Short mmCIF file of C-alpha atoms in Angstrom, two decimals:
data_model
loop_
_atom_site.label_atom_id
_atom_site.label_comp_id
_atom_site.label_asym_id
_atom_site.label_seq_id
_atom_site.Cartn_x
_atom_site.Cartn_y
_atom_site.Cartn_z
CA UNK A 1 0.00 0.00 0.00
CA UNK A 2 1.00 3.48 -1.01
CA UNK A 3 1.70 5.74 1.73
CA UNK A 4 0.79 9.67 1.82
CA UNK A 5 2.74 11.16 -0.93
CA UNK A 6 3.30 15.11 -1.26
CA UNK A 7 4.51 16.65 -4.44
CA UNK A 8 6.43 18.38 -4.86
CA UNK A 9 8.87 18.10 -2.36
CA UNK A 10 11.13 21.41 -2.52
CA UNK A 11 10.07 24.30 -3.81
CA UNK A 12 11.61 28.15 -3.93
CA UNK A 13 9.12 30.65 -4.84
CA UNK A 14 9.68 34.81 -4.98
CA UNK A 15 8.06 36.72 -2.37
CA UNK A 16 4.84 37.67 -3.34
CA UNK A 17 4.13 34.51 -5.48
CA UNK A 18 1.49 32.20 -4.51
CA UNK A 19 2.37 28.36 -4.66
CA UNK A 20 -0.41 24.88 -4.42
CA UNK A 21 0.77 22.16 -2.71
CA UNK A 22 -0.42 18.36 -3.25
CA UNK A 23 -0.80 15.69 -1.16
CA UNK A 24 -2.57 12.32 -2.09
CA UNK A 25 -3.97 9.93 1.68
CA UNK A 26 -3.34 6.39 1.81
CA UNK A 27 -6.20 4.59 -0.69
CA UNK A 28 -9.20 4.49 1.56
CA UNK A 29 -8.42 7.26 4.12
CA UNK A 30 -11.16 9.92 3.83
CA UNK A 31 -9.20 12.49 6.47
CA UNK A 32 -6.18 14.59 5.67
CA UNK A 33 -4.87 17.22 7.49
CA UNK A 34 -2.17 19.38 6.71
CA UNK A 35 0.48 21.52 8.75
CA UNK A 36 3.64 23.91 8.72
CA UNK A 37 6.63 23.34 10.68
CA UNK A 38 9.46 26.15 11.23
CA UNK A 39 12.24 25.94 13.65
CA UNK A 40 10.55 28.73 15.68
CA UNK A 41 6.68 28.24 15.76
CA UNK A 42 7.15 24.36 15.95
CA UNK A 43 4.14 22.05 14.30
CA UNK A 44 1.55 24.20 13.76
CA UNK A 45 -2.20 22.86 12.05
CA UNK A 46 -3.58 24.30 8.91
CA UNK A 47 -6.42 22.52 7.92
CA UNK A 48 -8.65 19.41 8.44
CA UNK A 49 -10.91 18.18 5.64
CA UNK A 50 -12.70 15.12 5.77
CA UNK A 51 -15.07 13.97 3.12
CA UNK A 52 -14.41 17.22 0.96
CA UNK A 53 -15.35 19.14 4.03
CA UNK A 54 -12.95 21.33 6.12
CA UNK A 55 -14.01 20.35 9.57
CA UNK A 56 -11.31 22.59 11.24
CA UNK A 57 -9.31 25.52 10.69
CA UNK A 58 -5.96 26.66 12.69
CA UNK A 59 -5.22 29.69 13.25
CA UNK A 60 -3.34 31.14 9.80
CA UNK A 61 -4.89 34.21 7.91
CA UNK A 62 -6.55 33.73 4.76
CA UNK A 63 -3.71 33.74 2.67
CA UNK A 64 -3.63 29.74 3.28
CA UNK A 65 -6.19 28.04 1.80
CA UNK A 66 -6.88 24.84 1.26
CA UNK A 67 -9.48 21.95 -0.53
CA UNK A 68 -10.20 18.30 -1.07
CA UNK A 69 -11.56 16.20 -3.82
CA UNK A 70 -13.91 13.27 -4.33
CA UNK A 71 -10.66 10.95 -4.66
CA UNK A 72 -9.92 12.64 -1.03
CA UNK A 73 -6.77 14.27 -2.72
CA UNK A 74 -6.31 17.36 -0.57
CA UNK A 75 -4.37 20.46 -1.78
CA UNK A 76 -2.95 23.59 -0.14
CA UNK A 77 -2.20 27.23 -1.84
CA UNK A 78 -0.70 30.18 -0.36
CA UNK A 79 -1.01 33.24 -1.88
CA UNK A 80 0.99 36.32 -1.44
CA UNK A 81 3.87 34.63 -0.29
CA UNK A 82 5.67 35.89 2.52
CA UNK A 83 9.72 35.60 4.03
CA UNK A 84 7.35 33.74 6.93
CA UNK A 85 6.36 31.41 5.17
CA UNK A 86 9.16 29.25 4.67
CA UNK A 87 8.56 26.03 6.21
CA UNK A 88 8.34 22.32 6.23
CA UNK A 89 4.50 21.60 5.09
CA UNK A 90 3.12 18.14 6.22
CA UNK A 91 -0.14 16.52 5.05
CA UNK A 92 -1.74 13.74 6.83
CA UNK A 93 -4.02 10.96 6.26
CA UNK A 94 -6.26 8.70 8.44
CA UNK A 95 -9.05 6.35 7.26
CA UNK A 96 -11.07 8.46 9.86
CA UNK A 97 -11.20 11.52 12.28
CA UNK A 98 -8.84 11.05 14.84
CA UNK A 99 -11.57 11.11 17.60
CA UNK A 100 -12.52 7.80 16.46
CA UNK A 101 -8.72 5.86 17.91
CA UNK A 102 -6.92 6.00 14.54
CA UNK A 103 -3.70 7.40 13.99
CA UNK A 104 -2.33 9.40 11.47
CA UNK A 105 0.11 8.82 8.71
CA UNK A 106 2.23 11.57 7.43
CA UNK A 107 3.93 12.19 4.42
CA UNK A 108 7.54 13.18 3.46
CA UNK A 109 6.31 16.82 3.64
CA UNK A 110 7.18 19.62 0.88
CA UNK A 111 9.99 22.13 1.59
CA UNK A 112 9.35 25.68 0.74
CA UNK A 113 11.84 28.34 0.66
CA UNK A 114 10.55 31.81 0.35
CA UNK A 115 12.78 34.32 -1.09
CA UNK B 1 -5.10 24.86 25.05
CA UNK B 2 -5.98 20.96 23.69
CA UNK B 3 -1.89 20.00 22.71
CA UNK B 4 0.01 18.03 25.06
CA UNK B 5 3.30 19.82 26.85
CA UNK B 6 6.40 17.40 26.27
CA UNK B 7 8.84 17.55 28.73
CA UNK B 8 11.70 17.84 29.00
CA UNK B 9 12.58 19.37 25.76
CA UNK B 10 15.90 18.19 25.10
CA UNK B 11 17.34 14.37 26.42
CA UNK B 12 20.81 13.56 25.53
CA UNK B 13 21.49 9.82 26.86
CA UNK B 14 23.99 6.89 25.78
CA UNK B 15 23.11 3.90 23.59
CA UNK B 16 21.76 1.53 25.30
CA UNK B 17 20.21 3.44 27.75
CA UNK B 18 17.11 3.90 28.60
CA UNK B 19 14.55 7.06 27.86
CA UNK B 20 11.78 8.72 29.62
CA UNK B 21 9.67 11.69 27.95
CA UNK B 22 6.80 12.94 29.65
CA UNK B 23 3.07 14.50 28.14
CA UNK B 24 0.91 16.40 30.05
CA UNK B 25 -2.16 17.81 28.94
CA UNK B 26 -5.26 19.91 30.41
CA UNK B 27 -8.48 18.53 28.47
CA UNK B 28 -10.06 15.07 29.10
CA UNK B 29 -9.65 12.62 26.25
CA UNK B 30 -10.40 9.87 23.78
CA UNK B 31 -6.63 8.42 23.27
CA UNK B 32 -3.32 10.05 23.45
CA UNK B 33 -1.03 9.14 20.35
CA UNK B 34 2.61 9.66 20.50
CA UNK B 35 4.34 10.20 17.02
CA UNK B 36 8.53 9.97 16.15
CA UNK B 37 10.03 12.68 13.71
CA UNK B 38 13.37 12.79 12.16
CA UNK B 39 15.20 15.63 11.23
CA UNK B 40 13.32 17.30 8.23
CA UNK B 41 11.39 14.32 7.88
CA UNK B 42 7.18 13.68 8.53
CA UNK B 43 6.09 12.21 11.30
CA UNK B 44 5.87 8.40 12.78
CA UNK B 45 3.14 7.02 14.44
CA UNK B 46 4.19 4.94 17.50
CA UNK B 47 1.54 4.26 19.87
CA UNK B 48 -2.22 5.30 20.77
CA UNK B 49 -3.34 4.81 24.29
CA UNK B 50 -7.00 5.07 24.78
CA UNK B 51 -8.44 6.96 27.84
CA UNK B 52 -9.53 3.85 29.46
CA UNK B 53 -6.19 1.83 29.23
CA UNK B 54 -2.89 2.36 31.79
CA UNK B 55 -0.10 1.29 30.19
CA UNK B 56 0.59 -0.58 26.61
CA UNK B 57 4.02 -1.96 25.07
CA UNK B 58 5.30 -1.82 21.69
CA UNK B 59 8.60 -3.58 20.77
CA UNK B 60 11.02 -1.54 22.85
CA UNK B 61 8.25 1.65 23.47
CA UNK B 62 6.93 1.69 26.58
CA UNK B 63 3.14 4.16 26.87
CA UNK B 64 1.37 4.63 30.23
CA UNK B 65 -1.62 7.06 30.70
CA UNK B 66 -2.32 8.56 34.20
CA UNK B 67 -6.13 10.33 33.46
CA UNK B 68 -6.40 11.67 36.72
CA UNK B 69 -3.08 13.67 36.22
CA UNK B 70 -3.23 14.50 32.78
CA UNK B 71 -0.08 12.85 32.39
CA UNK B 72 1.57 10.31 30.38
CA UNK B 73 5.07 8.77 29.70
CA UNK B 74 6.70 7.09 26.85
CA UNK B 75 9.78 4.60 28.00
CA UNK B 76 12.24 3.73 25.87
CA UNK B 77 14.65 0.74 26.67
CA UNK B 78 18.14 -0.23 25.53
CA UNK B 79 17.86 2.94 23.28
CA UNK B 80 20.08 2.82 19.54
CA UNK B 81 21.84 5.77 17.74
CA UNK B 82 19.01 5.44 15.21
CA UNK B 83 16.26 6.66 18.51
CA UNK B 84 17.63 9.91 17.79
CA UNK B 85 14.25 12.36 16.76
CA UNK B 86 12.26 14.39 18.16
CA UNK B 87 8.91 12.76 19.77
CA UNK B 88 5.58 14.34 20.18
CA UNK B 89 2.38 13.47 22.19
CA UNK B 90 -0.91 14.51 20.93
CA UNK B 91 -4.20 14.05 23.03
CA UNK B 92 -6.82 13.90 21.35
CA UNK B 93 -10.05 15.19 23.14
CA UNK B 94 -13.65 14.06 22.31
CA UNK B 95 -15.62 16.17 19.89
CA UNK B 96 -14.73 18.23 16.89
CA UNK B 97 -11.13 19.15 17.46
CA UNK B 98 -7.88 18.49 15.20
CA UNK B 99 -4.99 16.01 15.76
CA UNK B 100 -1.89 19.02 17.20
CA UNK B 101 0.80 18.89 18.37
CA UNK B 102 3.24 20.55 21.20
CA UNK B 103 7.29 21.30 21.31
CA UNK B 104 8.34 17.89 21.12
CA UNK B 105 11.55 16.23 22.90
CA UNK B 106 14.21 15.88 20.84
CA UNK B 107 16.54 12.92 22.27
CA UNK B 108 20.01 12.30 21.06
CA UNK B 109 21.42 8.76 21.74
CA UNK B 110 25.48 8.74 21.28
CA UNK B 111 26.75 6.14 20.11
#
């Protein structure tokens, strides 16, 4: 079985650029979540959709945006980009919400540089 | 705040040693999951302890759950170079809330 792959996995963009990120669950999981990692804010959560639905939101403005399709692919865009924004981004998949005792299975995670 | 508090943040210990990293939290829960990351890598999932269970093994891993103190452990025995990461705890509360995650401890075995 295929585990959660992102694409792409580095990317450098120009300030002020916007940029999508992919990420495709584990065949069968319906929940992905993704977040952004830096060395000084830590693991920080975007986004959780489930079913096509975004069922929770962190706390990011509304430059990061995010969807999911009917396949459950999930993708991420940030618009405007920003210095800030640098950052390991993770997606994650589990075959349900995580309320319901099942873990969650990351992927590789995309490397942005912002400059 | 729902994320777990790792502590302490930074563990440096010899191979073959063992390792203790402690979660507490503030919210009651469903199951506490404790994930393994290494450096610029995505996470690893390594355990989930449910709310009702004490204590469960995995291989060398090591989990309890104290629900009265908000409080869990993760035990590491006879711990390799390759145990080097950074470990996070994540309870996960009832109801509509996100999997997140705190600081993490990052443990360095020397070889």
């Amino acid at each position: 079985k295929a585990g959660v792959t992102q694409t792409p996995r580095y990317l450098i963009k120009t300030r002020g650029q916007q940029v999508t990120l992919s990420c495709s669950p584990i065949s069968g999981h319906r929940s992905v979540s993704w977040y952004q990692q830096t060395p000084g804010q830590g693991l920080q959560f975007l986004f959780e959709y489930f079913s096509e639905t975004q069922r929770n939101k962190g706390n990011f403005p509304g430059r990061f945006s995010g969807r999911q399709f009917s396949n459950s692919r999930s993708e991420m865009n940030v618009s405007t980009l920003e210095l800030g924004d640098s950052a390991l981004y993770l997606c994650a998949s589990s075959p349900l919400r995580i309320q319901l005792n099942t873990e969650a299975f990351f992927g590789q995670g995309t490397r942005l540089t912002v400059v | 705040s729902q994320q777990g508090e790792e502590d302490p943040q930074a563990l440096s210990i010899q191979e073959g040693e063992n390792a203790t990293m402690n979660c507490s939290y503030k919210t009651s829960i469903n199951n506490l999951q404790w994930y393994r990351q290494n450096s610029g890598r995505g996470l690893v999932h390594l355990i989930l302890i449910r709310s009702n269970e004490r204590e469960k093994h995995s291989g060398r891993l090591r989990v309890t759950l104290d629900t009265s103190k908000k409080s869990s452990s993760l035990l590491i025995t006879a711990s390799r170079a390759a145990d080097t990461a950074s470990y996070f705890c994540a309870p996960v509360p009832p109801g509509n809330t996100p999997l997140v995650f705190g600081k993490g401890t990052r443990l360095s075995v020397i070889a």
